[in-house]
PDB file of C-alpha atoms in Angstrom:
ATOM      1  CA  MET A  64     -42.815 -57.103  -3.768  1.00 51.00           C
ATOM      2  CA  SER A  65     -43.501 -58.714  -0.408  1.00 70.00           C
ATOM      3  CA  PHE A  66     -41.536 -58.182   2.793  1.00 72.00           C
ATOM      4  CA  GLY A  67     -38.705 -60.597   1.909  1.00 74.00           C
ATOM      5  CA  PRO A  68     -37.604 -58.928  -1.345  1.00 80.00           C
ATOM      6  CA  HIS A  69     -37.878 -55.479   0.221  1.00 78.00           C
ATOM      7  CA  LEU A  70     -35.718 -56.572   3.150  1.00 84.00           C
ATOM      8  CA  LEU A  71     -33.076 -58.150   0.899  1.00 84.00           C
ATOM      9  CA  LEU A  72     -32.937 -55.032  -1.263  1.00 86.00           C
ATOM     10  CA  ALA A  73     -32.636 -52.801   1.821  1.00 86.00           C
ATOM     11  CA  VAL A  74     -29.824 -54.939   3.259  1.00 87.00           C
ATOM     12  CA  LEU A  75     -27.899 -54.899  -0.035  1.00 89.00           C
ATOM     13  CA  GLU A  76     -28.255 -51.133  -0.386  1.00 90.00           C
ATOM     14  CA  GLY A  77     -27.157 -50.776   3.229  1.00 90.00           C
ATOM     15  CA  LEU A  78     -24.065 -52.912   2.631  1.00 93.00           C
ATOM     16  CA  VAL A  79     -23.093 -50.774  -0.359  1.00 94.00           C
ATOM     17  CA  ALA A  80     -23.462 -47.627   1.738  1.00 92.00           C
ATOM     18  CA  SER A  81     -21.504 -49.277   4.560  1.00 94.00           C
ATOM     19  CA  ALA A  82     -18.646 -50.199   2.229  1.00 95.00           C
ATOM     20  CA  VAL A  83     -18.238 -46.614   1.002  1.00 95.00           C
ATOM     21  CA  LEU A  84     -18.685 -45.182   4.495  1.00 95.00           C
ATOM     22  CA  ALA A  85     -16.085 -47.540   5.980  1.00 95.00           C
ATOM     23  CA  LEU A  86     -13.431 -46.327   3.523  1.00 95.00           C
ATOM     24  CA  THR A  87     -14.288 -42.670   4.082  1.00 96.00           C
ATOM     25  CA  ALA A  88     -14.381 -43.020   7.864  1.00 95.00           C
ATOM     26  CA  LEU A  89     -11.134 -44.995   7.921  1.00 94.00           C
ATOM     27  CA  GLY A  90      -9.344 -42.057   6.319  1.00 94.00           C
ATOM     28  CA  LEU A  91     -10.773 -39.672   8.918  1.00 93.00           C
ATOM     29  CA  SER A  92     -10.019 -42.057  11.791  1.00 91.00           C
ATOM     30  CA  LEU A  93      -6.436 -42.568  10.628  1.00 92.00           C
ATOM     31  CA  VAL A  94      -5.736 -38.828  10.505  1.00 93.00           C
ATOM     32  CA  PHE A  95      -7.525 -38.198  13.786  1.00 89.00           C
ATOM     33  CA  GLY A  96      -5.827 -41.122  15.517  1.00 85.00           C
ATOM     34  CA  VAL A  97      -2.246 -40.542  14.400  1.00 89.00           C
ATOM     35  CA  MET A  98      -2.103 -36.752  14.077  1.00 89.00           C
ATOM     36  CA  ARG A  99      -4.792 -35.704  16.594  1.00 86.00           C
ATOM     37  CA  VAL A 100      -6.119 -33.432  13.825  1.00 89.00           C
ATOM     38  CA  VAL A 101      -9.851 -33.009  13.237  1.00 90.00           C
ATOM     39  CA  ASN A 102      -9.936 -32.727   9.452  1.00 93.00           C
ATOM     40  CA  VAL A 103     -13.146 -30.793   8.800  1.00 94.00           C
ATOM     41  CA  ALA A 104     -12.242 -30.707   5.084  1.00 95.00           C
ATOM     42  CA  HIS A 105     -12.399 -34.509   4.807  1.00 96.00           C
ATOM     43  CA  GLY A 106     -15.799 -34.361   3.100  1.00 95.00           C
ATOM     44  CA  GLU A 107     -14.520 -31.878   0.529  1.00 96.00           C
ATOM     45  CA  LEU A 108     -11.608 -34.177  -0.279  1.00 97.00           C
ATOM     46  CA  PHE A 109     -14.263 -36.836  -0.871  1.00 97.00           C
ATOM     47  CA  MET A 110     -16.085 -34.392  -3.156  1.00 97.00           C
ATOM     48  CA  LEU A 111     -12.854 -33.593  -4.985  1.00 96.00           C
ATOM     49  CA  GLY A 112     -12.355 -37.292  -5.697  1.00 96.00           C
ATOM     50  CA  ALA A 113     -15.835 -37.522  -7.231  1.00 96.00           C
ATOM     51  CA  VAL A 114     -15.381 -34.389  -9.353  1.00 96.00           C
ATOM     52  CA  LEU A 115     -11.999 -35.616 -10.589  1.00 96.00           C
ATOM     53  CA  ALA A 116     -13.560 -38.996 -11.422  1.00 96.00           C
ATOM     54  CA  TRP A 117     -16.055 -37.209 -13.674  1.00 95.00           C
ATOM     55  CA  ALA A 118     -13.302 -35.078 -15.259  1.00 95.00           C
ATOM     56  CA  ILE A 119     -11.039 -38.073 -15.914  1.00 96.00           C
ATOM     57  CA  THR A 120     -13.743 -40.321 -17.370  1.00 95.00           C
ATOM     58  CA  THR A 121     -14.996 -37.456 -19.556  1.00 93.00           C
ATOM     59  CA  ALA A 122     -11.483 -36.670 -20.806  1.00 93.00           C
ATOM     60  CA  ILE A 123     -10.697 -40.301 -21.655  1.00 91.00           C
ATOM     61  CA  GLY A 124     -14.069 -41.128 -23.208  1.00 82.00           C
ATOM     62  CA  GLY A 125     -14.532 -44.387 -25.054  1.00 81.00           C
ATOM     63  CA  SER A 126     -14.888 -47.449 -22.858  1.00 87.00           C
ATOM     64  CA  PRO A 127     -16.506 -46.680 -19.461  1.00 90.00           C
ATOM     65  CA  ALA A 128     -14.396 -49.418 -17.877  1.00 92.00           C
ATOM     66  CA  LEU A 129     -11.159 -47.783 -19.053  1.00 94.00           C
ATOM     67  CA  GLY A 130     -12.236 -44.351 -17.834  1.00 94.00           C
ATOM     68  CA  PHE A 131     -13.323 -45.725 -14.471  1.00 95.00           C
ATOM     69  CA  ALA A 132     -10.068 -47.661 -13.995  1.00 95.00           C
ATOM     70  CA  ALA A 133      -8.074 -44.520 -14.779  1.00 96.00           C
ATOM     71  CA  ALA A 134     -10.188 -42.467 -12.364  1.00 96.00           C
ATOM     72  CA  LEU A 135      -9.757 -45.060  -9.624  1.00 96.00           C
ATOM     73  CA  VAL A 136      -5.970 -44.646  -9.900  1.00 96.00           C
ATOM     74  CA  ILE A 137      -5.481 -40.998 -10.864  1.00 97.00           C
ATOM     75  CA  ALA A 138      -8.134 -39.255  -8.741  1.00 97.00           C
ATOM     76  CA  PRO A 139      -6.862 -40.590  -5.357  1.00 97.00           C
ATOM     77  CA  LEU A 140      -3.292 -39.669  -6.318  1.00 97.00           C
ATOM     78  CA  ILE A 141      -4.290 -36.081  -7.126  1.00 97.00           C
ATOM     79  CA  VAL A 142      -6.369 -35.776  -3.951  1.00 97.00           C
ATOM     80  CA  GLY A 143      -3.485 -37.217  -1.929  1.00 97.00           C
ATOM     81  CA  ALA A 144      -1.120 -34.655  -3.464  1.00 97.00           C
ATOM     82  CA  VAL A 145      -3.551 -31.829  -2.581  1.00 97.00           C
ATOM     83  CA  ALA A 146      -3.765 -33.103   0.997  1.00 97.00           C
ATOM     84  CA  LEU A 147       0.006 -33.416   1.266  1.00 96.00           C
ATOM     85  CA  LEU A 148       0.398 -29.848   0.011  1.00 96.00           C
ATOM     86  CA  ALA A 149      -2.133 -28.605   2.579  1.00 95.00           C
ATOM     87  CA  GLU A 150      -0.327 -30.485   5.345  1.00 95.00           C
ATOM     88  CA  ARG A 151       3.024 -29.013   4.372  1.00 94.00           C
ATOM     89  CA  LEU A 152       1.865 -25.424   3.838  1.00 94.00           C
ATOM     90  CA  VAL A 153      -0.750 -25.101   6.581  1.00 94.00           C
ATOM     91  CA  LEU A 154      -0.961 -27.812   9.242  1.00 94.00           C
ATOM     92  CA  ARG A 155       2.779 -28.150   9.762  1.00 93.00           C
ATOM     93  CA  ARG A 156       3.174 -24.383  10.152  1.00 93.00           C
ATOM     94  CA  LEU A 157       0.505 -24.516  12.873  1.00 92.00           C
ATOM     95  CA  ASP A 158       2.427 -27.322  14.608  1.00 90.00           C
ATOM     96  CA  TYR A 159      -0.751 -29.445  14.411  1.00 89.00           C
ATOM     97  CA  ASP A 160      -2.384 -27.426  17.188  1.00 90.00           C
ATOM     98  CA  PRO A 161      -5.886 -28.942  17.628  1.00 86.00           C
ATOM     99  CA  GLU A 162      -7.817 -25.666  17.744  1.00 89.00           C
ATOM    100  CA  ALA A 163      -5.841 -23.974  14.980  1.00 93.00           C
ATOM    101  CA  THR A 164      -6.067 -26.962  12.642  1.00 94.00           C
ATOM    102  CA  ILE A 165      -9.863 -27.053  12.980  1.00 93.00           C
ATOM    103  CA  VAL A 166     -10.027 -23.452  11.785  1.00 94.00           C
ATOM    104  CA  ALA A 167      -7.472 -24.168   9.045  1.00 95.00           C
ATOM    105  CA  THR A 168      -9.344 -27.198   7.699  1.00 95.00           C
ATOM    106  CA  ILE A 169     -12.607 -25.235   7.722  1.00 95.00           C
ATOM    107  CA  GLY A 170     -10.810 -22.727   5.505  1.00 94.00           C
ATOM    108  CA  LEU A 171      -9.575 -25.572   3.290  1.00 95.00           C
ATOM    109  CA  LEU A 172     -13.166 -26.837   3.082  1.00 95.00           C
ATOM    110  CA  TYR A 173     -14.418 -23.547   1.622  1.00 94.00           C
ATOM    111  CA  ILE A 174     -11.430 -23.191  -0.690  1.00 95.00           C
ATOM    112  CA  LEU A 175     -11.988 -26.640  -2.220  1.00 95.00           C
ATOM    113  CA  GLN A 176     -15.724 -26.079  -2.420  1.00 94.00           C
ATOM    114  CA  GLN A 177     -15.430 -22.742  -4.195  1.00 94.00           C
ATOM    115  CA  LEU A 178     -12.741 -24.023  -6.557  1.00 94.00           C
ATOM    116  CA  ALA A 179     -15.021 -26.897  -7.525  1.00 94.00           C
ATOM    117  CA  LEU A 180     -17.904 -24.489  -8.057  1.00 94.00           C
ATOM    118  CA  SER A 181     -15.738 -22.189 -10.204  1.00 92.00           C
ATOM    119  CA  PHE A 182     -14.158 -24.838 -12.438  1.00 90.00           C
ATOM    120  CA  TYR A 183     -16.728 -27.646 -12.329  1.00 91.00           C
ATOM    121  CA  GLY A 184     -19.987 -25.747 -11.936  1.00 90.00           C
ATOM    122  CA  ALA A 185     -23.108 -26.170  -9.845  1.00 90.00           C
ATOM    123  CA  ASP A 186     -24.637 -29.025 -11.854  1.00 91.00           C
ATOM    124  CA  ALA A 187     -24.650 -32.605 -10.617  1.00 92.00           C
ATOM    125  CA  ARG A 188     -23.064 -34.826 -13.259  1.00 91.00           C
ATOM    126  CA  PRO A 189     -23.135 -38.626 -13.582  1.00 88.00           C
ATOM    127  CA  VAL A 190     -20.212 -40.943 -14.211  1.00 91.00           C
ATOM    128  CA  PRO A 191     -21.046 -44.078 -16.221  1.00 91.00           C
ATOM    129  CA  PRO A 192     -20.424 -47.358 -14.363  1.00 92.00           C
ATOM    130  CA  PRO A 193     -17.632 -49.547 -15.746  1.00 92.00           C
ATOM    131  CA  TYR A 194     -20.127 -52.287 -16.619  1.00 89.00           C
ATOM    132  CA  ASN A 195     -23.888 -52.680 -16.717  1.00 87.00           C
ATOM    133  CA  PHE A 196     -25.233 -56.115 -15.933  1.00 86.00           C
ATOM    134  CA  ARG A 197     -27.263 -57.601 -13.137  1.00 89.00           C
ATOM    135  CA  ILE A 198     -26.826 -60.696 -11.017  1.00 87.00           C
ATOM    136  CA  ALA A 199     -29.925 -62.836 -10.570  1.00 82.00           C
ATOM    137  CA  LEU A 200     -31.017 -63.104  -6.933  1.00 80.00           C
ATOM    138  CA  PRO A 201     -33.999 -65.099  -5.585  1.00 81.00           C
ATOM    139  CA  TRP A 202     -36.502 -62.278  -6.189  1.00 78.00           C
ATOM    140  CA  PHE A 203     -34.831 -59.803  -8.519  1.00 80.00           C
ATOM    141  CA  GLY A 204     -31.685 -58.881 -10.392  1.00 85.00           C
ATOM    142  CA  TYR A 205     -29.148 -56.699  -8.604  1.00 88.00           C
ATOM    143  CA  SER A 206     -26.404 -54.489 -10.008  1.00 90.00           C
ATOM    144  CA  ALA A 207     -23.116 -56.347 -10.301  1.00 92.00           C
ATOM    145  CA  TYR A 208     -21.271 -53.038  -9.972  1.00 93.00           C
ATOM    146  CA  LYS A 209     -22.846 -52.333  -6.588  1.00 94.00           C
ATOM    147  CA  LEU A 210     -21.754 -55.757  -5.386  1.00 93.00           C
ATOM    148  CA  SER A 211     -18.251 -55.063  -6.647  1.00 94.00           C
ATOM    149  CA  ILE A 212     -18.138 -51.917  -4.474  1.00 95.00           C
ATOM    150  CA  ILE A 213     -18.534 -54.163  -1.431  1.00 95.00           C
ATOM    151  CA  GLY A 214     -15.751 -56.448  -2.661  1.00 95.00           C
ATOM    152  CA  ILE A 215     -13.315 -53.618  -3.483  1.00 95.00           C
ATOM    153  CA  SER A 216     -13.961 -51.970  -0.134  1.00 95.00           C
ATOM    154  CA  ALA A 217     -13.398 -55.239   1.727  1.00 95.00           C
ATOM    155  CA  LEU A 218     -10.117 -55.744  -0.151  1.00 96.00           C
ATOM    156  CA  ILE A 219      -8.856 -52.230   0.679  1.00 96.00           C
ATOM    157  CA  LEU A 220      -9.867 -52.564   4.334  1.00 94.00           C
ATOM    158  CA  THR A 221      -8.046 -55.904   4.560  1.00 95.00           C
ATOM    159  CA  LEU A 222      -4.913 -54.413   2.987  1.00 95.00           C
ATOM    160  CA  SER A 223      -5.120 -51.483   5.417  1.00 93.00           C
ATOM    161  CA  TRP A 224      -5.309 -53.884   8.357  1.00 92.00           C
ATOM    162  CA  LEU A 225      -2.309 -55.846   7.086  1.00 94.00           C
ATOM    163  CA  ILE A 226      -0.279 -52.659   6.616  1.00 92.00           C
ATOM    164  CA  LEU A 227      -1.159 -51.285  10.046  1.00 89.00           C
ATOM    165  CA  THR A 228      -0.531 -54.531  11.930  1.00 89.00           C
ATOM    166  CA  ARG A 229       2.042 -56.489   9.918  1.00 90.00           C
ATOM    167  CA  THR A 230       4.469 -53.959   8.430  1.00 92.00           C
ATOM    168  CA  ARG A 231       7.175 -51.612   9.656  1.00 91.00           C
ATOM    169  CA  ALA A 232       5.258 -48.647   8.234  1.00 90.00           C
ATOM    170  CA  GLY A 233       2.255 -49.592  10.359  1.00 88.00           C
ATOM    171  CA  LEU A 234       4.449 -49.932  13.423  1.00 89.00           C
ATOM    172  CA  ILE A 235       5.853 -46.433  12.833  1.00 91.00           C
ATOM    173  CA  MET A 236       2.338 -45.007  12.478  1.00 90.00           C
ATOM    174  CA  ARG A 237       1.201 -46.670  15.696  1.00 86.00           C
ATOM    175  CA  ALA A 238       4.296 -45.508  17.564  1.00 86.00           C
ATOM    176  CA  THR A 239       3.695 -41.941  16.393  1.00 88.00           C
ATOM    177  CA  GLN A 240       0.063 -42.217  17.440  1.00 82.00           C
ATOM    178  CA  TYR A 241       0.854 -43.375  20.969  1.00 82.00           C
ATOM    179  CA  ASP A 242       3.636 -40.899  21.777  1.00 80.00           C
ATOM    180  CA  ARG A 243       4.920 -38.253  19.380  1.00 82.00           C
ATOM    181  CA  GLN A 244       7.846 -37.138  21.554  1.00 83.00           C
ATOM    182  CA  THR A 245       9.107 -40.670  22.216  1.00 84.00           C
ATOM    183  CA  ALA A 246       8.828 -41.500  18.513  1.00 84.00           C
ATOM    184  CA  GLN A 247      10.970 -38.451  17.697  1.00 84.00           C
ATOM    185  CA  ALA A 248      13.491 -39.495  20.334  1.00 83.00           C
ATOM    186  CA  PHE A 249      13.869 -42.849  18.594  1.00 81.00           C
ATOM    187  CA  GLY A 250      14.559 -41.163  15.275  1.00 85.00           C
ATOM    188  CA  ILE A 251      11.152 -41.493  13.659  1.00 88.00           C
ATOM    189  CA  PRO A 252      10.557 -38.560  11.251  1.00 90.00           C
ATOM    190  CA  VAL A 253       7.219 -37.546  12.739  1.00 90.00           C
ATOM    191  CA  GLY A 254       6.650 -34.706  10.267  1.00 89.00           C
ATOM    192  CA  ARG A 255       7.068 -37.060   7.331  1.00 92.00           C
ATOM    193  CA  VAL A 256       4.763 -39.621   8.948  1.00 94.00           C
ATOM    194  CA  TYR A 257       2.111 -36.956   9.461  1.00 94.00           C
ATOM    195  CA  GLY A 258       2.324 -35.900   5.829  1.00 94.00           C
ATOM    196  CA  VAL A 259       1.969 -39.466   4.578  1.00 95.00           C
ATOM    197  CA  VAL A 260      -0.924 -40.208   6.951  1.00 95.00           C
ATOM    198  CA  PHE A 261      -2.803 -37.056   5.935  1.00 96.00           C
ATOM    199  CA  ALA A 262      -2.356 -37.947   2.260  1.00 97.00           C
ATOM    200  CA  ILE A 263      -3.454 -41.564   2.802  1.00 96.00           C
ATOM    201  CA  GLY A 264      -6.554 -40.423   4.683  1.00 95.00           C
ATOM    202  CA  ALA A 265      -7.495 -38.162   1.774  1.00 97.00           C
ATOM    203  CA  MET A 266      -6.806 -40.910  -0.762  1.00 97.00           C
ATOM    204  CA  LEU A 267      -9.135 -43.324   1.056  1.00 97.00           C
ATOM    205  CA  ALA A 268     -11.893 -40.711   0.890  1.00 97.00           C
ATOM    206  CA  ALA A 269     -11.201 -40.198  -2.820  1.00 97.00           C
ATOM    207  CA  ILE A 270     -11.345 -43.945  -3.523  1.00 97.00           C
ATOM    208  CA  ALA A 271     -14.699 -44.103  -1.759  1.00 97.00           C
ATOM    209  CA  ALA A 272     -15.941 -41.182  -3.873  1.00 97.00           C
ATOM    210  CA  VAL A 273     -14.820 -42.765  -7.142  1.00 97.00           C
ATOM    211  CA  LEU A 274     -16.608 -45.984  -6.166  1.00 96.00           C
ATOM    212  CA  ILE A 275     -19.900 -44.281  -5.296  1.00 95.00           C
ATOM    213  CA  VAL A 276     -20.124 -41.694  -8.072  1.00 95.00           C
ATOM    214  CA  PRO A 277     -21.326 -44.143 -10.805  1.00 94.00           C
ATOM    215  CA  ILE A 278     -24.458 -44.827  -8.706  1.00 92.00           C
ATOM    216  CA  SER A 279     -24.708 -41.247  -7.488  1.00 88.00           C
ATOM    217  CA  GLN A 280     -23.633 -37.988  -9.120  1.00 90.00           C
ATOM    218  CA  ALA A 281     -20.659 -35.683  -8.682  1.00 94.00           C
ATOM    219  CA  HIS A 282     -21.656 -32.367  -7.120  1.00 94.00           C
ATOM    220  CA  TYR A 283     -19.677 -29.631  -5.453  1.00 94.00           C
ATOM    221  CA  LEU A 284     -21.836 -29.814  -2.283  1.00 92.00           C
ATOM    222  CA  MET A 285     -21.710 -33.599  -1.873  1.00 94.00           C
ATOM    223  CA  GLY A 286     -19.098 -33.600   0.908  1.00 92.00           C
ATOM    224  CA  GLN A 287     -21.330 -32.769   3.876  1.00 89.00           C
ATOM    225  CA  ASP A 288     -23.033 -36.140   4.446  1.00 89.00           C
ATOM    226  CA  PRO A 289     -19.831 -38.224   4.137  1.00 91.00           C
ATOM    227  CA  LEU A 290     -18.126 -35.948   6.680  1.00 92.00           C
ATOM    228  CA  LEU A 291     -20.940 -36.100   9.242  1.00 90.00           C
ATOM    229  CA  LEU A 292     -21.437 -39.847   8.854  1.00 90.00           C
ATOM    230  CA  SER A 293     -17.677 -40.441   9.089  1.00 92.00           C
ATOM    231  CA  PHE A 294     -17.546 -38.537  12.370  1.00 91.00           C
ATOM    232  CA  ALA A 295     -20.429 -40.682  13.629  1.00 91.00           C
ATOM    233  CA  VAL A 296     -18.535 -43.848  12.649  1.00 92.00           C
ATOM    234  CA  VAL A 297     -15.344 -42.675  14.363  1.00 91.00           C
ATOM    235  CA  ILE A 298     -17.244 -41.784  17.550  1.00 90.00           C
ATOM    236  CA  ILE A 299     -19.170 -45.068  17.676  1.00 91.00           C
ATOM    237  CA  GLY A 300     -16.341 -47.360  16.599  1.00 89.00           C
ATOM    238  CA  GLY A 301     -13.549 -45.774  18.598  1.00 83.00           C
ATOM    239  CA  LEU A 302     -10.661 -43.522  17.733  1.00 75.00           C
ATOM    240  CA  GLY A 303      -8.027 -45.224  15.581  1.00 73.00           C
ATOM    241  CA  SER A 304      -9.739 -48.636  15.660  1.00 80.00           C
ATOM    242  CA  LEU A 305     -10.010 -50.297  12.252  1.00 84.00           C
ATOM    243  CA  ARG A 306     -12.310 -52.969  13.649  1.00 88.00           C
ATOM    244  CA  GLY A 307     -14.482 -50.296  15.249  1.00 88.00           C
ATOM    245  CA  THR A 308     -14.615 -48.354  11.989  1.00 89.00           C
ATOM    246  CA  VAL A 309     -15.860 -51.390  10.049  1.00 90.00           C
ATOM    247  CA  VAL A 310     -18.406 -52.410  12.700  1.00 91.00           C
ATOM    248  CA  ALA A 311     -19.759 -48.867  13.104  1.00 91.00           C
ATOM    249  CA  ALA A 312     -19.945 -48.355   9.326  1.00 92.00           C
ATOM    250  CA  LEU A 313     -21.892 -51.614   8.974  1.00 90.00           C
ATOM    251  CA  LEU A 314     -24.179 -50.568  11.814  1.00 89.00           C
ATOM    252  CA  ILE A 315     -24.917 -47.116  10.405  1.00 90.00           C
ATOM    253  CA  GLY A 316     -25.025 -48.099   6.723  1.00 88.00           C
ATOM    254  CA  SER A 317     -27.179 -51.203   7.148  1.00 87.00           C
ATOM    255  CA  SER A 318     -29.598 -49.572   9.571  1.00 86.00           C
ATOM    256  CA  ASP A 319     -29.856 -46.580   7.245  1.00 83.00           C
ATOM    257  CA  GLY A 320     -30.726 -48.856   4.325  1.00 82.00           C
ATOM    258  CA  VAL A 321     -33.361 -50.849   6.218  1.00 83.00           C
ATOM    259  CA  ILE A 322     -34.950 -47.944   8.095  1.00 85.00           C
ATOM    260  CA  SER A 323     -34.984 -45.745   4.985  1.00 80.00           C
ATOM    261  CA  MET A 324     -36.687 -48.519   3.021  1.00 79.00           C
ATOM    262  CA  PHE A 325     -39.465 -49.242   5.537  1.00 81.00           C
ATOM    263  CA  PHE A 326     -39.804 -45.888   7.282  1.00 81.00           C
ATOM    264  CA  SER A 327     -37.912 -42.736   6.230  1.00 81.00           C
ATOM    265  CA  PRO A 328     -34.325 -41.500   5.741  1.00 80.00           C
ATOM    266  CA  THR A 329     -34.963 -38.810   8.355  1.00 81.00           C
ATOM    267  CA  LEU A 330     -35.739 -41.420  10.994  1.00 83.00           C
ATOM    268  CA  ALA A 331     -32.577 -43.340  10.056  1.00 82.00           C
ATOM    269  CA  ARG A 332     -30.408 -40.245  10.591  1.00 81.00           C
ATOM    270  CA  LEU A 333     -32.215 -39.460  13.852  1.00 86.00           C
ATOM    271  CA  ILE A 334     -31.513 -42.938  15.218  1.00 85.00           C
ATOM    272  CA  ALA A 335     -27.848 -42.690  14.157  1.00 84.00           C
ATOM    273  CA  THR A 336     -27.585 -39.362  15.986  1.00 86.00           C
ATOM    274  CA  LEU A 337     -29.128 -40.866  19.129  1.00 89.00           C
ATOM    275  CA  VAL A 338     -26.668 -43.773  19.003  1.00 88.00           C
ATOM    276  CA  VAL A 339     -23.760 -41.315  18.757  1.00 89.00           C
ATOM    277  CA  ALA A 340     -25.119 -39.395  21.750  1.00 89.00           C
ATOM    278  CA  MET A 341     -25.494 -42.580  23.807  1.00 89.00           C
ATOM    279  CA  VAL A 342     -21.960 -43.690  22.974  1.00 89.00           C
ATOM    280  CA  LEU A 343     -20.585 -40.293  23.982  1.00 86.00           C
ATOM    281  CA  VAL A 344     -22.419 -40.494  27.310  1.00 85.00           C
ATOM    282  CA  PHE A 345     -21.854 -44.119  28.287  1.00 87.00           C
ATOM    283  CA  ARG A 346     -18.645 -45.065  26.427  1.00 86.00           C
ATOM    284  CA  PRO A 347     -16.794 -41.949  25.235  1.00 83.00           C
ATOM    285  CA  GLN A 348     -13.865 -43.956  23.857  1.00 82.00           C
ATOM    286  CA  GLY A 349     -16.193 -45.789  21.458  1.00 84.00           C
ATOM    287  CA  LEU A 350     -17.144 -49.440  21.206  1.00 82.00           C
ATOM    288  CA  PHE A 351     -13.609 -50.633  20.399  1.00 81.00           C
ATOM    289  CA  GLY A 352     -11.545 -47.628  21.475  1.00 71.00           C
ATOM    290  CA  LYS A 353      -9.102 -47.623  24.345  1.00 67.00           C
ATOM    291  CA  VAL A 354      -9.258 -45.312  27.312  1.00 57.00           C
ATOM    292  CA  SER A 355      -6.454 -42.746  27.065  1.00 52.00           C
ATOM    293  CA  ARG A 356      -3.992 -42.749  29.904  1.00 46.00           C
TER     294      ARG A 356
END
């Protein structure tokens, strides 16, 4: 292939990566923004979603589309329940202290990782895509499922924006984010809000994992890259900014796809790290974040 087909393929692969990264990073940004909790176990919740997707599709068998649809519903619910349990039993007892919750979520990371290793095993296992056909593009055919990942991610991000900006639930989350004490004074059940937000953040990571696992493989160590890249997105885009999360995910995912195609994945990660460092130095609040008062 000449330069044009290579570039188109790189851009498409980058958009797919950006779509998954945006969902994962949105969950981390939501928890970090509302609760002021650095959830180091976010990547392992992503991994848990992928492992559960494999378990659910294997248990159902038969039509791959039916198994995938079930996994897309059931896996995020289970991961959300696990996150809610962790919030109730651990984070709430620590009163969401920033330093203590970092240590606690590191512990949760290793617990989830070792449980996956014990019950799932060390092998990487594929999940069949719900459908296998290709869409004809000017130079080649491209997976329709990969394109659907972009569409599903865009739909979820749009729904998230509508909920955060147009509903009473979103108003309560934003009020809790800006001032916890004032929100409590106005009768907002902050503890309940924190539990729901932590569960939603985990569910977004699980949805992203279910979407990516048919073109990747479920593995008990697969949570590290999503966590690190999500932190990069949150830093570049700005804390609690949905627009910043989408823009930063597109920036990192697309550049990773193009640079990896024409140069090397190592160079792509190096450039992303340099961008994070520059943002921290010159604009610590991120591209779309607000300066705290």
